[in-house]
Amino acid sequence: MTQTQLFSSGLELANFVVSLDVLLDAWTAIWNLYTEISQNEGPSSLVKFKVYELPNSTIIAFFTWLANSKDYVQGNGGGDFVTSSNLKESFPVFNFLCSKDNPKFSINKPALELFTSIFAVLPKSVMANSKPLIITGNSLGGSVASLFTLSLLEKFNFLTTKRPLCITFGSPLIGDEGLQEAISKYAAWNSCFLHVVSDQDLVPRVLISQTGVYKPFGTFLLCSKLGCSCFEDPPTILEFLMATYSGNPENQDPNLVFESYRTFVKDLNHKVIFMGTTESFDWTTSPLRAGIITQLAAIGLVPQQQPHNIDINTIITKTENQEKKLALSKKQVFDPSTRLNQVKVHMANLEWYKKVAKDNKIGYYDSYKNVSHTSDLHVVKEMKTLTCYWEELVNEAEKRPQTVGASLRTRWLFGGTNYRRMIEPLDIAEYYKKGKRDYIKQGRPEHYIKLEQWLNETTKPAGVPNDSMKQNVASILTEDSCFWAHVEEALISCKLLTGTGSSEMEKQSSRDSLFKFENYVYGLIKNYAVSPEIFLQRSSFMQWWREYEKIMGTSYSSDLTKLMKDYRNYDKYATGSL
Ligand SMILES: *[C@@H]1O[C@H](CO)[C@@H](O)[C@H](O)[C@H]1NC(C)=O
Ligand SMILES: *[C@@H]1O[C@H](CO)[C@@H](O)[C@H](O)[C@H]1NC(C)=O
Ligand SMILES: *[C@@H]1O[C@H](CO)[C@@H](O)[C@H](O)[C@H]1NC(C)=O
Ligand SMILES: *[C@@H]1O[C@H](CO)[C@@H](O)[C@H](O)[C@H]1NC(C)=O
């Protein structure tokens, strides 16, 4: 049934847990814990947990007695919140969820209190386990399972380890929009959560209408006697959680509700979710709409024979729009890893471009600036692609929660620095070609600044150049990616100094900046921090040197002029023997 692909990946998650017994395993763990506790101790208001080692997974199950759950979570009308700023010092486990864009969130107090009451005794090394980790719980135990899973996400490396999967049964919502944002902004986190909700169960619904503050995250699997169906779009989830409630005071025996999950899980085992209802629908409607109708039928919202009931049509249209929006936003989600290989190809093309320019005795900066070869035109496209990639990547890393952002930075720093040193000169060439001035203060794109900052934050400045640095200088990229902007400014200063239209003040400030530039260049050369390509005869730097030499006359002497006047030094520099 290809229509289902129009639905979000939550469906894949749901089908995955169903087809691989994961859902049944999780439920069985809770059931076993429940049986054990009811034989040994009987009802209490505490949360209990137990770790189950299965042949191919580790399950941590949390159990709470249902009888008092509803009233308990509703404490203070559901308005009992703990904010992230209150937790910052006393319980810093969730601090990593705060980011610049999303600085605070709130968590339901009863759920948090249960979690903190056992936090100290929870297993901490579960992440090192090679088996997949499943964290599960019923009712408020499910809330505790969610919080425990959240607390693990910070340390979780999604590239090397299987993500933990949190499966809750009949759990109330636990947080506000801030929490929802923090989790859903990062798709890998959001897909760690699957919440199973029975149409008979009031507990997962009690906080919705109360305050309007609680928001869902993760995937919801809504179940009724007719079947199960899953949703991932938060507004749709809220809508359907309310619409599908079919409990009434008489059947609110918590134990019956608890056991109803067992029926769902057993029925679902090895089935594909909401299969089998499709034939009765009118397939002339759009596939997306038809898919939605199918889903609604599966949870008993659409009478199968007449799917065109007015009220239901409004709901269907609303859902359709939401799903379209969600699908669109997913498409725009940026996946850096898949494009990294393409990026490498573009960088290799630029290396080649640089080599060809060098063979033409011009250097790639000036070759690009002068557009004297057709290869200069091709390179524009490569450059744009690379810039798009890194701009997005820097942007993403900035948006993410701090610790995640920081680890991304470290991972990408090498590539990003290489990119910046290779490409920024070309941006500078374009900038000055347009006759503009002061690139560093007025024209420098934000992502270059960020990439440089990240590098500054992680590496200490290089000390005295050693032999290996000297020998490799021929192949380096100039460390300061703004080098050519300094050269352009120096060229402009030369023009102002010799020009007839300049005021005395302009001339003086030009002279000052030329001295500064001299020192700057001498420092770079001394540290072997600049590419020897600057000495190529047709480079802008050599053009600057020729003009500067003329302006200063033969009597002027400095460290740099001594070095520059002997052209044999250029080769010596390139071979590391200056
Ligand atoms: C675990 O292994 C059993 C049999 O070895 C298999 O039936 C079951 O599907 C597996 N579960 C998962 C989650 O892989
Ligand atoms: C720029 O290109 C023109 C011709 O297209 C050429 O005459 C000139 O020498 C080039 N300038 C440099 C610095 O190579
Ligand atoms: C990075 O460090 C260098 C050297 O200390 C400094 O000149 C430069 O301004 C710093 N860059 C940023 C973006 O902070
Ligand atoms: C030279 O310095 C570089 C960078 O500071 C360093 O990575 C390298 O190991 C050093 N090599 C030797 C031989 O000391």
Short mmCIF file of N, CA and C in Angstrom, two decimals, residues 470 473 528 566-578:
data_model
loop_
_atom_site.label_atom_id
_atom_site.label_comp_id
_atom_site.label_asym_id
_atom_site.label_seq_id
_atom_site.Cartn_x
_atom_site.Cartn_y
_atom_site.Cartn_z
N LYS A 470 57.27 23.24 7.77
CA LYS A 470 58.02 23.95 6.72
C LYS A 470 58.04 23.17 5.42
N VAL A 473 54.79 23.30 3.37
CA VAL A 473 54.17 24.59 3.11
C VAL A 473 53.67 24.73 1.66
N TYR A 528 55.16 30.35 8.41
CA TYR A 528 54.79 29.41 7.34
C TYR A 528 53.28 29.19 7.30
N ASP A 566 64.80 39.96 -2.57
CA ASP A 566 65.56 38.83 -3.11
C ASP A 566 64.59 37.74 -3.56
N TYR A 567 64.39 37.66 -4.89
CA TYR A 567 63.33 36.75 -5.37
C TYR A 567 63.66 35.29 -5.11
N ARG A 568 64.94 34.97 -4.82
CA ARG A 568 65.27 33.57 -4.51
C ARG A 568 64.59 33.11 -3.22
N ASN A 569 64.27 34.08 -2.38
CA ASN A 569 63.57 33.75 -1.13
C ASN A 569 62.21 33.10 -1.39
N TYR A 570 61.59 33.44 -2.54
CA TYR A 570 60.25 32.88 -2.82
C TYR A 570 60.33 31.36 -2.92
N ASP A 571 61.36 30.88 -3.65
CA ASP A 571 61.52 29.43 -3.78
C ASP A 571 61.94 28.79 -2.46
N LYS A 572 62.79 29.53 -1.76
CA LYS A 572 63.24 29.02 -0.47
C LYS A 572 62.03 28.82 0.45
N TYR A 573 61.14 29.79 0.44
CA TYR A 573 59.94 29.68 1.28
C TYR A 573 59.14 28.43 0.90
N ALA A 574 58.96 28.25 -0.40
CA ALA A 574 58.14 27.13 -0.87
C ALA A 574 58.75 25.77 -0.50
N THR A 575 60.06 25.72 -0.33
CA THR A 575 60.68 24.44 0.04
C THR A 575 60.99 24.37 1.53
N GLY A 576 60.59 25.38 2.26
CA GLY A 576 60.73 25.34 3.72
C GLY A 576 62.14 25.66 4.20
N SER A 577 62.93 26.32 3.37
CA SER A 577 64.32 26.57 3.78
C SER A 577 64.65 28.06 3.88
N LEU A 578 63.64 28.82 4.16
CA LEU A 578 63.89 30.27 4.24
C LEU A 578 64.73 30.62 5.47
#
